[in-house]
CSV table of C-alpha atoms in Angstrom, one decimal:
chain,number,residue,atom,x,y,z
A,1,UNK,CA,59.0,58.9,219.9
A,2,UNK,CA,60.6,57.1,222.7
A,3,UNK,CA,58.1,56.6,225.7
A,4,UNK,CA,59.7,55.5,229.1
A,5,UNK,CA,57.3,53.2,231.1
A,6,UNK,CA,57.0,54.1,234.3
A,7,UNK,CA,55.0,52.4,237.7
A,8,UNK,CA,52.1,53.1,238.6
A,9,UNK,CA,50.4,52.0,241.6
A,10,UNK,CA,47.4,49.6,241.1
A,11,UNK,CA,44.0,51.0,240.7
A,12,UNK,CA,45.5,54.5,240.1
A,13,UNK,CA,44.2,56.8,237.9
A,14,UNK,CA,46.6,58.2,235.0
A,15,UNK,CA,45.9,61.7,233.9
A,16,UNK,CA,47.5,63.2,230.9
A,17,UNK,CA,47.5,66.7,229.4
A,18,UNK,CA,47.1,68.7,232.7
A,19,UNK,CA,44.4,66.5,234.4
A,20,UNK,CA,42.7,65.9,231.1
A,21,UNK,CA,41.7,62.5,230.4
A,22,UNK,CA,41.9,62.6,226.8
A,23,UNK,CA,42.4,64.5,224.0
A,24,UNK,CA,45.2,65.2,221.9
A,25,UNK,CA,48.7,66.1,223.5
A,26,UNK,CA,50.4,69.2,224.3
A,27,UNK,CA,52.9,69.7,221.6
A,28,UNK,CA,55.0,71.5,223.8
A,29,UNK,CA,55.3,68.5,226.3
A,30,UNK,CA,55.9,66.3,223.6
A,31,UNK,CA,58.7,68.6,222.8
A,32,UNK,CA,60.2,68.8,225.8
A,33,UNK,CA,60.0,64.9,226.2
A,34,UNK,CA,61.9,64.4,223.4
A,35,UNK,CA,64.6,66.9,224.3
A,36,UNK,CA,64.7,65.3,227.7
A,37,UNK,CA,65.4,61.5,226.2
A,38,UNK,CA,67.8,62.3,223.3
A,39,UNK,CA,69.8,64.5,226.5
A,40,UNK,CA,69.5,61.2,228.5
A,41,UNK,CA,70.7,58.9,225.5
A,42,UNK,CA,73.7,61.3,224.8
A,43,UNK,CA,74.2,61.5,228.2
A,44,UNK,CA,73.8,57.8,229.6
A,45,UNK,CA,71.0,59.0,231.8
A,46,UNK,CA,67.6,58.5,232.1
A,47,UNK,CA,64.3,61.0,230.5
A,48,UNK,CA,64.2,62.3,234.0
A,49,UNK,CA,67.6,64.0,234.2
A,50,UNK,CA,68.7,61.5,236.5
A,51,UNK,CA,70.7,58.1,237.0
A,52,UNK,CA,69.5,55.2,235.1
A,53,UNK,CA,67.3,52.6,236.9
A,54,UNK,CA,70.0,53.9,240.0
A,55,UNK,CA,73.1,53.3,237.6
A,56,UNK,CA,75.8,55.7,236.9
A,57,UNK,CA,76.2,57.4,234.0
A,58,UNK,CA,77.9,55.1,230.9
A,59,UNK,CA,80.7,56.6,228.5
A,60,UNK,CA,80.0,53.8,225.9
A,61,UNK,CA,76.6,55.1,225.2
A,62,UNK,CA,77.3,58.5,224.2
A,63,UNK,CA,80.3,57.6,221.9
A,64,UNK,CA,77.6,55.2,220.3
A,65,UNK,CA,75.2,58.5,220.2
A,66,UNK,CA,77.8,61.0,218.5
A,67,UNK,CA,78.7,58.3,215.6
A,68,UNK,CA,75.6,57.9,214.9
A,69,UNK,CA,75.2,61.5,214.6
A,70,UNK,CA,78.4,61.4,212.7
A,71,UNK,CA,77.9,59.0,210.0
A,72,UNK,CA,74.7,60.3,209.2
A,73,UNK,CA,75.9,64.1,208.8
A,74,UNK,CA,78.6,61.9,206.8
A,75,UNK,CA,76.1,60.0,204.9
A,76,UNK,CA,74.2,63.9,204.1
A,77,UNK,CA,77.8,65.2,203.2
A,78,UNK,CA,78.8,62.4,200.5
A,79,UNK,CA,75.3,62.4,199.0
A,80,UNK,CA,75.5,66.1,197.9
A,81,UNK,CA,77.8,64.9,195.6
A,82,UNK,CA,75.7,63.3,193.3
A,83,UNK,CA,73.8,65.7,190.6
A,84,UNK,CA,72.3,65.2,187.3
A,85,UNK,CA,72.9,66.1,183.9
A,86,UNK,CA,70.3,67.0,181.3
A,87,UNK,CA,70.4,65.2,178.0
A,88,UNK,CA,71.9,68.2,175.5
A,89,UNK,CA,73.9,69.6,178.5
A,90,UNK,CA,77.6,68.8,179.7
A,91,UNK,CA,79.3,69.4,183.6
A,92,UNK,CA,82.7,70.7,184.5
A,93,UNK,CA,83.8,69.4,187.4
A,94,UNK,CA,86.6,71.8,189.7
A,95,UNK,CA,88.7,70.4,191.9
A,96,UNK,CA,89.2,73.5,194.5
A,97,UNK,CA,88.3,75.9,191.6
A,98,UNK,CA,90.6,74.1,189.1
A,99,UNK,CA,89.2,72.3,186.3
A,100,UNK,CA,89.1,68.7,187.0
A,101,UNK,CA,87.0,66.9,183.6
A,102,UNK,CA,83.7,67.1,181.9
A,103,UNK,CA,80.8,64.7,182.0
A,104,UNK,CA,78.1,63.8,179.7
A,105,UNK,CA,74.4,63.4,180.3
A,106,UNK,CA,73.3,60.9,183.1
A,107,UNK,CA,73.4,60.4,187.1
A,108,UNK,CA,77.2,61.6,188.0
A,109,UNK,CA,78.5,61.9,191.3
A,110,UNK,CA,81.3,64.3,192.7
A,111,UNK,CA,83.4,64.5,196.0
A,112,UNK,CA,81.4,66.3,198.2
A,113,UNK,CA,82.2,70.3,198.5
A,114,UNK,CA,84.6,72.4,199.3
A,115,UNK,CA,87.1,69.2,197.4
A,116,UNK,CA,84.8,69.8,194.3
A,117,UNK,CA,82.3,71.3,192.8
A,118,UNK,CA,80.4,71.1,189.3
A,119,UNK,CA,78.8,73.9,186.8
A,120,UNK,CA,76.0,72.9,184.1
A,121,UNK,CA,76.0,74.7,180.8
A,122,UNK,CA,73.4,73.5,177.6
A,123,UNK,CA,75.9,72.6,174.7
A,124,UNK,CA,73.5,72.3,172.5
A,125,UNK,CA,71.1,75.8,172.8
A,126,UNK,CA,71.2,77.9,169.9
A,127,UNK,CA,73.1,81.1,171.0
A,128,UNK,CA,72.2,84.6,169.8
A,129,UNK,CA,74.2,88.0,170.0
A,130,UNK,CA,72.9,91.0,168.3
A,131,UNK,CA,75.6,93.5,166.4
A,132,UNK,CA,74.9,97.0,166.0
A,133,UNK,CA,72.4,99.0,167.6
A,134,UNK,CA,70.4,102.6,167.0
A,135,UNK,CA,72.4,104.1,169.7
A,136,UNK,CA,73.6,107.4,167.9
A,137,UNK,CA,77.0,108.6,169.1
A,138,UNK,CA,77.0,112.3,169.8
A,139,UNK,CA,80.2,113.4,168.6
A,140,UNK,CA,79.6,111.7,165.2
A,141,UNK,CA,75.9,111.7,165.1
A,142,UNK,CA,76.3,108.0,163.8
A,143,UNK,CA,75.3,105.0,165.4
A,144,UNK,CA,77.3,102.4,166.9
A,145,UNK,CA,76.7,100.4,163.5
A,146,UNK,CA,78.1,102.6,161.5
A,147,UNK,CA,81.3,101.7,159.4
A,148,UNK,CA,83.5,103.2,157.0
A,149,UNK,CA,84.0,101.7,153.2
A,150,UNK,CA,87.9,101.2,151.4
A,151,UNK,CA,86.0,104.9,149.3
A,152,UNK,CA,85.8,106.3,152.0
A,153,UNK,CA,81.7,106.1,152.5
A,154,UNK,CA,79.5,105.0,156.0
A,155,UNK,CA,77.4,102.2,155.9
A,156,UNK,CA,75.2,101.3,158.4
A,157,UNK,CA,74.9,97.1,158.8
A,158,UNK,CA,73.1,95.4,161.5
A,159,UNK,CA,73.6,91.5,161.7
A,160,UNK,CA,72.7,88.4,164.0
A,161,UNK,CA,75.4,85.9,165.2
A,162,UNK,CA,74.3,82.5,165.9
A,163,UNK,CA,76.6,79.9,167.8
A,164,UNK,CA,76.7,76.7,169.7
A,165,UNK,CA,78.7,75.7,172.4
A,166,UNK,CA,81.6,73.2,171.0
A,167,UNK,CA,83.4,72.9,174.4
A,168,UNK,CA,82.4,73.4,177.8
A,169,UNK,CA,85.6,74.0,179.5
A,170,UNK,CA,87.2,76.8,177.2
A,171,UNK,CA,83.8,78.1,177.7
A,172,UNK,CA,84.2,78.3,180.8
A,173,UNK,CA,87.7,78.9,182.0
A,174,UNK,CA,89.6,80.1,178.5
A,175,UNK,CA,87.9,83.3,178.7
A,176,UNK,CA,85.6,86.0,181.1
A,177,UNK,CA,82.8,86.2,179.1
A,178,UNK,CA,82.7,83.9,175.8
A,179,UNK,CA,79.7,85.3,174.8
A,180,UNK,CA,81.3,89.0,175.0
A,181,UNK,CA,84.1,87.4,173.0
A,182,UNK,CA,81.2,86.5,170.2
A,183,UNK,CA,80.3,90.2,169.9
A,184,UNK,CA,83.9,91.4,170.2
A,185,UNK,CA,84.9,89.3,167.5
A,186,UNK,CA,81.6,89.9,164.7
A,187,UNK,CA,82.4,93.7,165.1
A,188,UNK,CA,86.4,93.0,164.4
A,189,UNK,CA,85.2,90.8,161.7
A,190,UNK,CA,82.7,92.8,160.1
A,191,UNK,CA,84.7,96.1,159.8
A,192,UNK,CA,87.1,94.1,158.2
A,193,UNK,CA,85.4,93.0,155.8
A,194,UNK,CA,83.4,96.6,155.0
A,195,UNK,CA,86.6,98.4,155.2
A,196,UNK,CA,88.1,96.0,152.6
A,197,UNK,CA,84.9,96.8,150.2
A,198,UNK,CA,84.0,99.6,148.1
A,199,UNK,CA,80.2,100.6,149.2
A,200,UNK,CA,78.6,99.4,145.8
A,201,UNK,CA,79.5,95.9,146.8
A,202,UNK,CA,78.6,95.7,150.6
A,203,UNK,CA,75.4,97.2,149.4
A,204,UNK,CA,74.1,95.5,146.4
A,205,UNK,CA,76.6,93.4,144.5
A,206,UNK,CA,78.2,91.2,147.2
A,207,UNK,CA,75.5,91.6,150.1
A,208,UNK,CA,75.1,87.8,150.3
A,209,UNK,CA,78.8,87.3,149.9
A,210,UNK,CA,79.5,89.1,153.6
A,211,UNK,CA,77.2,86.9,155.7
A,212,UNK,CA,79.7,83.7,154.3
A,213,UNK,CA,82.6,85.7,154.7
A,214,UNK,CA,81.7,87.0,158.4
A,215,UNK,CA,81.1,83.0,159.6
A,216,UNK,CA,84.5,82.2,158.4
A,217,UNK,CA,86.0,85.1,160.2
A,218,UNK,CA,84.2,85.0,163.3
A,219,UNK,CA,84.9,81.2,164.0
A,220,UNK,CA,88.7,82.3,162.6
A,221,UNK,CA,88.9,84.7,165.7
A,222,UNK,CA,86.8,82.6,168.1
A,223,UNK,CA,89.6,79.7,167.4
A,224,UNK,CA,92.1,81.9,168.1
A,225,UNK,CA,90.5,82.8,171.5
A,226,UNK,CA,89.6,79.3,172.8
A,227,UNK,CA,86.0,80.8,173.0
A,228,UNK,CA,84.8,76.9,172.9
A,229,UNK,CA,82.1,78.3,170.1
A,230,UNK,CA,81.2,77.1,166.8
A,231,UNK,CA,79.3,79.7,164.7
A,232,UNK,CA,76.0,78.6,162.9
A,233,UNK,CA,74.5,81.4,160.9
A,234,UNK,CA,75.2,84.9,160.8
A,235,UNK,CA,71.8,86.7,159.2
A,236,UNK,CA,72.7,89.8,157.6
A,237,UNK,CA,69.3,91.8,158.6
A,238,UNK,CA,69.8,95.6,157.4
A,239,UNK,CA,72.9,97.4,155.0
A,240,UNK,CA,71.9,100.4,154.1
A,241,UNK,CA,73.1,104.3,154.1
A,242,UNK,CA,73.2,106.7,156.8
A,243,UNK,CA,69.6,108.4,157.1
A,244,UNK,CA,71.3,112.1,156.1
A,245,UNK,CA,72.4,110.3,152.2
A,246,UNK,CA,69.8,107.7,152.3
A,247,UNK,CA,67.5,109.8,149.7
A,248,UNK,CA,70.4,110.6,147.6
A,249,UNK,CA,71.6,106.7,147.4
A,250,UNK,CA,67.8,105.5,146.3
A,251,UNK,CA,67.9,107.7,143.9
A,252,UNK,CA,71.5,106.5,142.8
A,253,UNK,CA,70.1,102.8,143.2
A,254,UNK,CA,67.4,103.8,140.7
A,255,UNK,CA,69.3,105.0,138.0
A,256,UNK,CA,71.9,102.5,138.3
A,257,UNK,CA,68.5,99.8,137.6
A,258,UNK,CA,67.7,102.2,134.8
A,259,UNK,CA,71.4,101.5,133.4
A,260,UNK,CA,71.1,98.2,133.8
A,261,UNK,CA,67.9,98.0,131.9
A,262,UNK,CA,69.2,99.9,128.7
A,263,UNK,CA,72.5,98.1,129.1
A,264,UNK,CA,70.9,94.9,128.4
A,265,UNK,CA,68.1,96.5,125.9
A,266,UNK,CA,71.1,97.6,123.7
A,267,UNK,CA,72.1,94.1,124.0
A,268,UNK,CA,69.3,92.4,123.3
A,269,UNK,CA,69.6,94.8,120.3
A,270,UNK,CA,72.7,94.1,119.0
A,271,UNK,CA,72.4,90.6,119.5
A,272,UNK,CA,69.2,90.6,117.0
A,273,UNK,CA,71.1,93.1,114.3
A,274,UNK,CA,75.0,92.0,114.5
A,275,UNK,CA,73.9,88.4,113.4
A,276,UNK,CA,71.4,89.7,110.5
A,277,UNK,CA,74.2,92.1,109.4
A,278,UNK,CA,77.3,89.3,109.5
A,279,UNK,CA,74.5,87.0,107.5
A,280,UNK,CA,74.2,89.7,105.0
A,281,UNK,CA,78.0,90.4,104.4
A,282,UNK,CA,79.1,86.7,104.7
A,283,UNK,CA,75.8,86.9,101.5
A,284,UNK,CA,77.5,89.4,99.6
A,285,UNK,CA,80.7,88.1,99.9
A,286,UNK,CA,79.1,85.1,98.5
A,287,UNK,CA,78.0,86.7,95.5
A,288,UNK,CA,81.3,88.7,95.0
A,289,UNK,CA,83.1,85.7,94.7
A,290,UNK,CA,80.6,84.0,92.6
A,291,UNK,CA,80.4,86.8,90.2
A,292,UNK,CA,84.4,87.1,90.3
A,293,UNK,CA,84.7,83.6,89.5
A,294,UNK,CA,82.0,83.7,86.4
A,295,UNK,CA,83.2,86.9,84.9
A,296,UNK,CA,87.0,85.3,85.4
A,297,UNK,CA,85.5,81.8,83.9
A,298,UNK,CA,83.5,83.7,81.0
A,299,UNK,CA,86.6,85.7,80.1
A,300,UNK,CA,88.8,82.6,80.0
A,301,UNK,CA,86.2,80.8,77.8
A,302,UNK,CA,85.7,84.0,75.2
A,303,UNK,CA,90.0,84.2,75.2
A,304,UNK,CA,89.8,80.6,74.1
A,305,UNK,CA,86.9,80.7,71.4
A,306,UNK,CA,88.4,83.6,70.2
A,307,UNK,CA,91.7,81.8,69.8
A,308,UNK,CA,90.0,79.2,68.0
A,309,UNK,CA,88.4,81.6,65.3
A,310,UNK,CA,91.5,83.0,65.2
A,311,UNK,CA,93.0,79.6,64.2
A,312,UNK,CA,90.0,79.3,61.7
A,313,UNK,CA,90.5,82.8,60.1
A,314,UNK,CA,94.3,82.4,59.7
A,315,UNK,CA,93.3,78.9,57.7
A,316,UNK,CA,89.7,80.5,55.8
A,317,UNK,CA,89.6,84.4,56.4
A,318,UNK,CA,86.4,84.6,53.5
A,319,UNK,CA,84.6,82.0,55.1
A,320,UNK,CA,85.4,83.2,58.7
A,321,UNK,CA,84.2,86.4,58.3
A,322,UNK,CA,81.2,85.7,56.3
A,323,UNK,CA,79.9,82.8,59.0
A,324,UNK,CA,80.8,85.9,61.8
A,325,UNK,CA,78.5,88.3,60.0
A,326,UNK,CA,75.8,85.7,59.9
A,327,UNK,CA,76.3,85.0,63.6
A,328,UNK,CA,76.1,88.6,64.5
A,329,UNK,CA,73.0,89.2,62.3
A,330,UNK,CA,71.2,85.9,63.8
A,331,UNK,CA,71.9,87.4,67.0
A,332,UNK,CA,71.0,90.9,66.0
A,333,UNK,CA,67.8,89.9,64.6
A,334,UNK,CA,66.4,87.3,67.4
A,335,UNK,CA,66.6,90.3,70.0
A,336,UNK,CA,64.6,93.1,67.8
A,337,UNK,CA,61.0,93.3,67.5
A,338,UNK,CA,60.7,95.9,64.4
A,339,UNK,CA,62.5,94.8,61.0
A,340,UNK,CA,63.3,98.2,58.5
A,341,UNK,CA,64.0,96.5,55.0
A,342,UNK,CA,65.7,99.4,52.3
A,343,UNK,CA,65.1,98.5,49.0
A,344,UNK,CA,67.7,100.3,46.9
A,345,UNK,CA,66.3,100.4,43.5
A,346,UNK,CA,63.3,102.8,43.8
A,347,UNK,CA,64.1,103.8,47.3
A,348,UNK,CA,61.4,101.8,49.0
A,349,UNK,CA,61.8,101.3,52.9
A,350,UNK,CA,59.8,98.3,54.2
A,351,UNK,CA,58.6,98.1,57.5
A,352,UNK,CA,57.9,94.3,59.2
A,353,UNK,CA,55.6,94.7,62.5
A,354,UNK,CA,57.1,91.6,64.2
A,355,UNK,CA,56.1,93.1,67.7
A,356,UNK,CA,52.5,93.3,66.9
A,357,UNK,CA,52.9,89.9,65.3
A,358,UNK,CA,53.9,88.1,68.1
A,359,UNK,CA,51.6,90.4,70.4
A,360,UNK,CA,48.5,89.2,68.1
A,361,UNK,CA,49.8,85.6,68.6
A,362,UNK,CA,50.1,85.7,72.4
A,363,UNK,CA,46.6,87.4,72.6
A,364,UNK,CA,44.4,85.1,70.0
A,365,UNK,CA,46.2,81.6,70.3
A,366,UNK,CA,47.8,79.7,67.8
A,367,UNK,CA,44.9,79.1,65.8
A,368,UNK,CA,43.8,83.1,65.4
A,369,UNK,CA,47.8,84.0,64.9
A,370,UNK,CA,48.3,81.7,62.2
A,371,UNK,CA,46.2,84.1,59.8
A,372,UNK,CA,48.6,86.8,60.5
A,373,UNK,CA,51.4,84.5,60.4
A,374,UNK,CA,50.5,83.8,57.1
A,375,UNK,CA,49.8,87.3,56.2
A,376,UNK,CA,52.9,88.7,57.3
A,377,UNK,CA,55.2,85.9,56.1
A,378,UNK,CA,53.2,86.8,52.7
A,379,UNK,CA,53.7,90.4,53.0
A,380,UNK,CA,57.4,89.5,53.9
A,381,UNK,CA,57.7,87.1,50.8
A,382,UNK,CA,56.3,90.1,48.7
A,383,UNK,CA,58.3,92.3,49.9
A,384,UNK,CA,61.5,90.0,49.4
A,385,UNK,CA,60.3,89.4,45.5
A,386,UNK,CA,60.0,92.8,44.9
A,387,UNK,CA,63.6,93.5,46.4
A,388,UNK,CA,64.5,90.7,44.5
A,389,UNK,CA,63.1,92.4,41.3
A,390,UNK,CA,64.4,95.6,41.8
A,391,UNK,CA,68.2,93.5,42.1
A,392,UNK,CA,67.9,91.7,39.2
A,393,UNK,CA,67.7,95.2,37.4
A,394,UNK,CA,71.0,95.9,39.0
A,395,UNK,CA,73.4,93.3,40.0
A,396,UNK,CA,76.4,95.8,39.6
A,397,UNK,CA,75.1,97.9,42.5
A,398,UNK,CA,74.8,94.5,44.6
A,399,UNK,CA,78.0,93.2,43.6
A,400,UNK,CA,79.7,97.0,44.5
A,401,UNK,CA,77.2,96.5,48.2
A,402,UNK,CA,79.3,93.2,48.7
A,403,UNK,CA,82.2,94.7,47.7
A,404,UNK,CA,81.8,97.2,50.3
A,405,UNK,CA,80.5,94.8,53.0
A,406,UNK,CA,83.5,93.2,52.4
A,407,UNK,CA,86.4,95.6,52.5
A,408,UNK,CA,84.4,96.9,55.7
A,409,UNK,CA,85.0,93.9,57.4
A,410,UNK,CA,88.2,94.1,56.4
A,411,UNK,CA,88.3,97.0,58.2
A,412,UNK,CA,87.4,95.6,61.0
């Protein structure tokens, strides 16, 4: 506060404040002090209205007033330019509303409005926009979510869209509202998509698919638009049925499942018996061919030996056929259990019990069979003798037997 010294006689008293001697001041003679010296300095006068010290008034001393006053409202003009930009946040800088640049983070300065002017957005916030809503239509009694399928079937789907800001200035400028753009372009996108889809898939079998498929389309519009947005996630949060068939489609869900289940039960199945049944015929093909090849292999052999007893009987057809009676007889006999032996001369049939012979031997050992060994081999002997005796008497009817035997194989 400027205070203008004035004389004062000596030995007066000085009284302030309306006679007071002290106290604090009257704020509204302070006031008016002050007006009255910044006047006088503007002016080139004194705080009491009048000359200075007797002097005229002096033009150099308000010109030196008003610059002062004008370089500090210039001073307050230039320093409204300077601002400050959040880390995460870019500037766009307009040059009489046109766009000028774009500056990063940090202390930035401007020229001073109306030459320019700046606008703050947050590049990196995570954006959110919200498709669909519950808002029924009247004339369709659908809501606004609501899309038809490529059958010809409503589906009711309900997403998120989440986005960053890629660049400030088409955010800006390219465009009214980006963020309208964002929900202009998901619900383009979207009914694309559904209306390229039966409603099997966009419900159950490619429900995951659509959330990949709506990012790619989204940012493929937004590009297109200069929306200066980059898409981050779309969440898919409800596809279902309108509420009228929403009964009728759980139900259809349901035994779809079911169908499923026995689908891969049948499976499972024929999985277990297909493999057990090709084992089992590759087997008996096996076997086929084995027993081809050994009744082939056996016949071949039995064509051969019987070439070669052919050979032999053309060269010795007595002693061929003899040593094949033999042969057939040794066979004959090692197969049969019971022997009948007919004794022609007194018409005597003998009966050898080889089965109970060999039963007894299997049942008492080799030391208790012996006995009966003996006994039958001496019953067998006897029995021989006496044949033998009852030949002797008549060697013509043996000699006509062999005779026979003979012209029978002959015959054969």
């Amino acid at each position: 506060m400027l205070r203008q010294a004035l004389p004062f006689p000596q030995g007066a008293q000085v009284t302030l404040n309306n006679g007071r001697q002290d106290g604090p001041p009257d704020l509204d003679e302070l006031y008016r002090d002050l007006n009255r010296k910044l006047r006088g300095l503007f002016s080139g006068r004194g705080g009491d209205g009048g000359p200075q010290g007797g002097m005229p008034p002096s033009d150099s001393g308000a010109g030196i007033g008003l610059g002062l006053l004008g370089g500090l409202v210039v001073l307050v003009w230039l320093g409204s330019g300077f601002f400050i930009v959040q880390e995460g946040q870019q500037a766009v800088v307009t040059s009489f509303g046109r766009y000028s640049h774009t500056v990063d983070a940090g202390f930035q300065w401007r020229a001073p409005y109306p030459f320019q002017s700046h606008e703050i957005v947050n590049v990196t916030q995570l954006r959110s926009v919200d498709v669909g809503s519950n808002s029924v239509m009247p004339a369709t009694g659908l809501r606004d979510s609501s899309m038809l399928t490529r059958d010809e079937n409503i589906v009711d789907i309900r997403f998120t869209v989440q986005y960053r800001l890629s660049d400030a200035r088409q955010y800006l400028f390219e465009n009214r509202s980006s963020d309208e753009a964002v929900m202009q372009a998901a619900e383009s996108a979207v009914r694309e998509i559904v209306g390229n889809s039966t409603m099997d898939s966009v419900l159950y079998e490619q429900r995951d698919a659509i959330a990949a498929e709506l990012v790619k389309s989204i940012q493929s519009q937004l590009d297109k638009l200069k929306a200066g947005v980059v898409v981050q996630n779309v969440n898919v949060q409800s596809v279902q049925a309108p509420e009228q068939v929403q009964a009728a489609f759980d139900d259809a869900f349901k035994a779809g499942a079911d169908r499923e289940r026995l689908k891969n039960e049948g499976q499972a199945y024929a999985n277990d018996v297909i493999p057990k049944a090709q084992g089992t015929s590759a087997r008996l093909r096996e076997e086929a061919a084995a027993y081809s090849a050994r009744v082939v292999a056996q016949a071949e052999g039995d064509a051969q030996r019987f070439k070669a007893v052919l050979a032999e009987y053309q060269k010795a057809p007595g002693v061929t056929r003899d040593r094949l009676y033999i042969d057939t007889m040794q066979q004959v006999y090692s197969n049969v259990t019971k022997v009948m032996i007919d004794a022609r001369s007194g018409s005597n049939l003998l009966y050898l019990p080889l089965d109970k012979v060999l039963q007894a031997t299997s049942g008492n050992g080799s030391t208790s069979a012996a006995p009966a060994a003996g006994a039958a081999a001496s019953s067998a002997g006897e029995a021989t003798s006496s044949a033998s005796s009852n030949n002797s008497g008549s060697s013509s009817d043996a000699r006509s037997r062999d005779n026979l035997r003979s012209r029978d194989r002959d015959g054969r």
